[in-house]
mmCIF file of C-alpha atoms in Angstrom:
data_model
loop_
_atom_site.group_PDB
_atom_site.id
_atom_site.type_symbol
_atom_site.label_atom_id
_atom_site.label_comp_id
_atom_site.label_asym_id
_atom_site.label_seq_id
_atom_site.Cartn_x
_atom_site.Cartn_y
_atom_site.Cartn_z
ATOM 1 C CA UNK A 1 -6.923 83.680 -49.702
ATOM 2 C CA UNK A 2 -6.438 80.191 -50.132
ATOM 3 C CA UNK A 3 -4.024 79.778 -47.398
ATOM 4 C CA UNK A 4 -6.448 81.157 -44.856
ATOM 5 C CA UNK A 5 -8.583 78.751 -45.371
ATOM 6 C CA UNK A 6 -6.312 76.227 -45.318
ATOM 7 C CA UNK A 7 -5.441 77.917 -42.337
ATOM 8 C CA UNK A 8 -8.756 77.667 -40.661
ATOM 9 C CA UNK A 9 -9.915 73.947 -42.211
ATOM 10 C CA UNK A 10 -6.466 72.360 -40.832
ATOM 11 C CA UNK A 11 -7.261 74.111 -37.288
ATOM 12 C CA UNK A 12 -10.826 72.844 -37.379
ATOM 13 C CA UNK A 13 -9.764 69.298 -38.026
ATOM 14 C CA UNK A 14 -7.195 69.875 -35.367
ATOM 15 C CA UNK A 15 -10.191 71.048 -32.592
ATOM 16 C CA UNK A 16 -12.145 67.968 -33.847
ATOM 17 C CA UNK A 17 -9.594 65.009 -33.180
ATOM 18 C CA UNK A 18 -8.834 66.978 -29.890
ATOM 19 C CA UNK A 19 -12.221 66.997 -29.008
ATOM 20 C CA UNK A 20 -12.788 63.274 -29.997
ATOM 21 C CA UNK A 21 -9.373 62.133 -28.801
ATOM 22 C CA UNK A 22 -10.731 63.588 -25.356
ATOM 23 C CA UNK A 23 -14.355 62.248 -25.753
ATOM 24 C CA UNK A 24 -12.965 58.851 -25.961
ATOM 25 C CA UNK A 25 -10.315 59.164 -23.058
ATOM 26 C CA UNK A 26 -12.914 59.157 -20.298
ATOM 27 C CA UNK A 27 -13.034 56.887 -17.098
ATOM 28 C CA UNK A 28 -13.531 53.489 -17.764
ATOM 29 C CA UNK A 29 -17.314 52.573 -16.494
ATOM 30 C CA UNK A 30 -17.692 50.406 -13.233
ATOM 31 C CA UNK A 31 -18.073 46.498 -14.293
ATOM 32 C CA UNK A 32 -18.664 43.567 -12.105
ATOM 33 C CA UNK A 33 -16.673 40.451 -11.542
ATOM 34 C CA UNK A 34 -16.891 37.607 -9.618
ATOM 35 C CA UNK A 35 -15.843 33.933 -8.842
ATOM 36 C CA UNK A 36 -17.252 31.035 -6.363
ATOM 37 C CA UNK A 37 -17.744 27.911 -4.959
ATOM 38 C CA UNK A 38 -19.129 25.069 -6.844
ATOM 39 C CA UNK A 39 -19.973 21.204 -5.204
ATOM 40 C CA UNK A 40 -17.574 18.773 -5.442
ATOM 41 C CA UNK A 41 -15.355 21.329 -8.166
ATOM 42 C CA UNK A 42 -14.692 23.476 -5.319
ATOM 43 C CA UNK A 43 -13.592 27.592 -6.156
ATOM 44 C CA UNK A 44 -13.997 28.564 -9.523
ATOM 45 C CA UNK A 45 -12.646 29.221 -11.798
ATOM 46 C CA UNK A 46 -9.506 27.086 -9.944
ATOM 47 C CA UNK A 47 -6.623 29.438 -10.998
ATOM 48 C CA UNK A 48 -8.430 32.069 -8.582
ATOM 49 C CA UNK A 49 -8.916 34.323 -11.638
ATOM 50 C CA UNK A 50 -12.241 36.583 -11.493
ATOM 51 C CA UNK A 51 -15.230 36.385 -14.641
ATOM 52 C CA UNK A 52 -17.176 38.544 -15.987
ATOM 53 C CA UNK A 53 -20.182 38.510 -17.754
ATOM 54 C CA UNK A 54 -21.774 36.950 -19.621
ATOM 55 C CA UNK A 55 -19.364 34.050 -18.129
ATOM 56 C CA UNK A 56 -21.387 32.177 -15.671
ATOM 57 C CA UNK A 57 -20.885 30.480 -12.101
ATOM 58 C CA UNK A 58 -22.072 26.703 -12.062
ATOM 59 C CA UNK A 59 -22.652 23.865 -14.343
ATOM 60 C CA UNK A 60 -25.336 23.140 -16.809
ATOM 61 C CA UNK A 61 -27.177 19.629 -16.753
ATOM 62 C CA UNK A 62 -24.757 18.335 -13.516
ATOM 63 C CA UNK A 63 -26.710 19.092 -10.638
ATOM 64 C CA UNK A 64 -24.121 20.938 -8.649
ATOM 65 C CA UNK A 65 -25.230 23.251 -6.370
ATOM 66 C CA UNK A 66 -23.831 26.758 -5.730
ATOM 67 C CA UNK A 67 -22.391 26.945 -1.734
ATOM 68 C CA UNK A 68 -20.903 31.012 -1.985
ATOM 69 C CA UNK A 69 -19.833 33.427 -4.166
ATOM 70 C CA UNK A 70 -17.627 36.782 -4.315
ATOM 71 C CA UNK A 71 -18.305 39.530 -6.281
ATOM 72 C CA UNK A 72 -16.385 42.975 -6.763
ATOM 73 C CA UNK A 73 -16.471 46.125 -8.906
ATOM 74 C CA UNK A 74 -14.279 47.013 -11.566
ATOM 75 C CA UNK A 75 -13.134 50.097 -13.067
ATOM 76 C CA UNK A 76 -13.255 53.452 -11.794
ATOM 77 C CA UNK A 77 -15.107 53.087 -9.046
ATOM 78 C CA UNK A 78 -16.245 56.668 -7.339
ATOM 79 C CA UNK A 79 -15.321 56.281 -3.635
ATOM 80 C CA UNK A 80 -18.834 55.864 -2.348
ATOM 81 C CA UNK A 81 -19.574 52.977 -4.532
ATOM 82 C CA UNK A 82 -20.122 49.427 -2.625
ATOM 83 C CA UNK A 83 -21.708 46.319 -3.813
ATOM 84 C CA UNK A 84 -22.930 45.007 -0.813
ATOM 85 C CA UNK A 85 -24.596 41.159 -0.721
ATOM 86 C CA UNK A 86 -26.673 38.762 1.433
ATOM 87 C CA UNK A 87 -27.077 35.001 0.824
ATOM 88 C CA UNK A 88 -29.835 32.613 2.156
ATOM 89 C CA UNK A 89 -28.173 29.353 2.276
ATOM 90 C CA UNK A 90 -29.738 25.461 2.922
ATOM 91 C CA UNK A 91 -30.559 25.263 6.534
ATOM 92 C CA UNK A 92 -28.821 28.008 8.112
ATOM 93 C CA UNK A 93 -31.165 31.368 6.319
ATOM 94 C CA UNK A 94 -29.864 34.428 5.474
ATOM 95 C CA UNK A 95 -26.178 34.090 6.962
ATOM 96 C CA UNK A 96 -26.062 38.438 7.862
ATOM 97 C CA UNK A 97 -28.693 40.325 9.216
ATOM 98 C CA UNK A 98 -31.423 41.176 7.022
ATOM 99 C CA UNK A 99 -32.487 44.364 8.366
ATOM 100 C CA UNK A 100 -28.904 45.885 8.807
ATOM 101 C CA UNK A 101 -26.429 45.647 5.701
ATOM 102 C CA UNK A 102 -23.539 47.051 7.097
ATOM 103 C CA UNK A 103 -22.040 43.706 8.076
ATOM 104 C CA UNK A 104 -22.817 42.250 4.795
ATOM 105 C CA UNK A 105 -19.864 40.844 2.612
ATOM 106 C CA UNK A 106 -18.519 43.477 0.064
ATOM 107 C CA UNK A 107 -16.461 44.502 -2.569
ATOM 108 C CA UNK A 108 -14.669 40.713 -3.068
ATOM 109 C CA UNK A 109 -15.667 39.204 0.059
ATOM 110 C CA UNK A 110 -16.747 35.503 0.346
ATOM 111 C CA UNK A 111 -20.241 35.314 1.214
ATOM 112 C CA UNK A 112 -21.969 30.902 1.764
ATOM 113 C CA UNK A 113 -20.454 28.319 2.780
ATOM 114 C CA UNK A 114 -17.475 25.596 1.618
ATOM 115 C CA UNK A 115 -17.063 22.159 2.066
ATOM 116 C CA UNK A 116 -20.423 21.713 4.178
ATOM 117 C CA UNK A 117 -22.389 20.508 1.239
ATOM 118 C CA UNK A 118 -25.034 23.170 1.610
ATOM 119 C CA UNK A 119 -26.648 24.910 -1.572
ATOM 120 C CA UNK A 120 -27.005 28.801 -1.734
ATOM 121 C CA UNK A 121 -31.051 29.139 -1.920
ATOM 122 C CA UNK A 122 -31.364 33.269 -2.175
ATOM 123 C CA UNK A 123 -29.104 36.062 -2.888
ATOM 124 C CA UNK A 124 -29.727 40.102 -1.480
ATOM 125 C CA UNK A 125 -27.271 43.051 -2.791
ATOM 126 C CA UNK A 126 -27.416 46.441 -2.019
#
């Protein structure tokens, strides 16, 4: 009787461990990373890597404008998932047609200007 009880307890522990491992083996969640171009400093980060939240693009107390940026999704991205974005640039307006998001930058494409001394004034995303 004790051997049978030990067998069942062992089996239950094994089942519990398998379920726990399976639960933690799920796909990684979708995330977002980004990088940008900052007045007088250039591309940030300068090594071409991507930043993840809570890291920021830009400066504090230096009055430097963000001139452009790229955003992309990370993790296990479903095949039909994309992130599209549009920017409103000083003296230019929206860089892409606000009524047709099919030509907006997406998934790591650069949005904005570089070397024109123009700030991003607004961002829209899908």
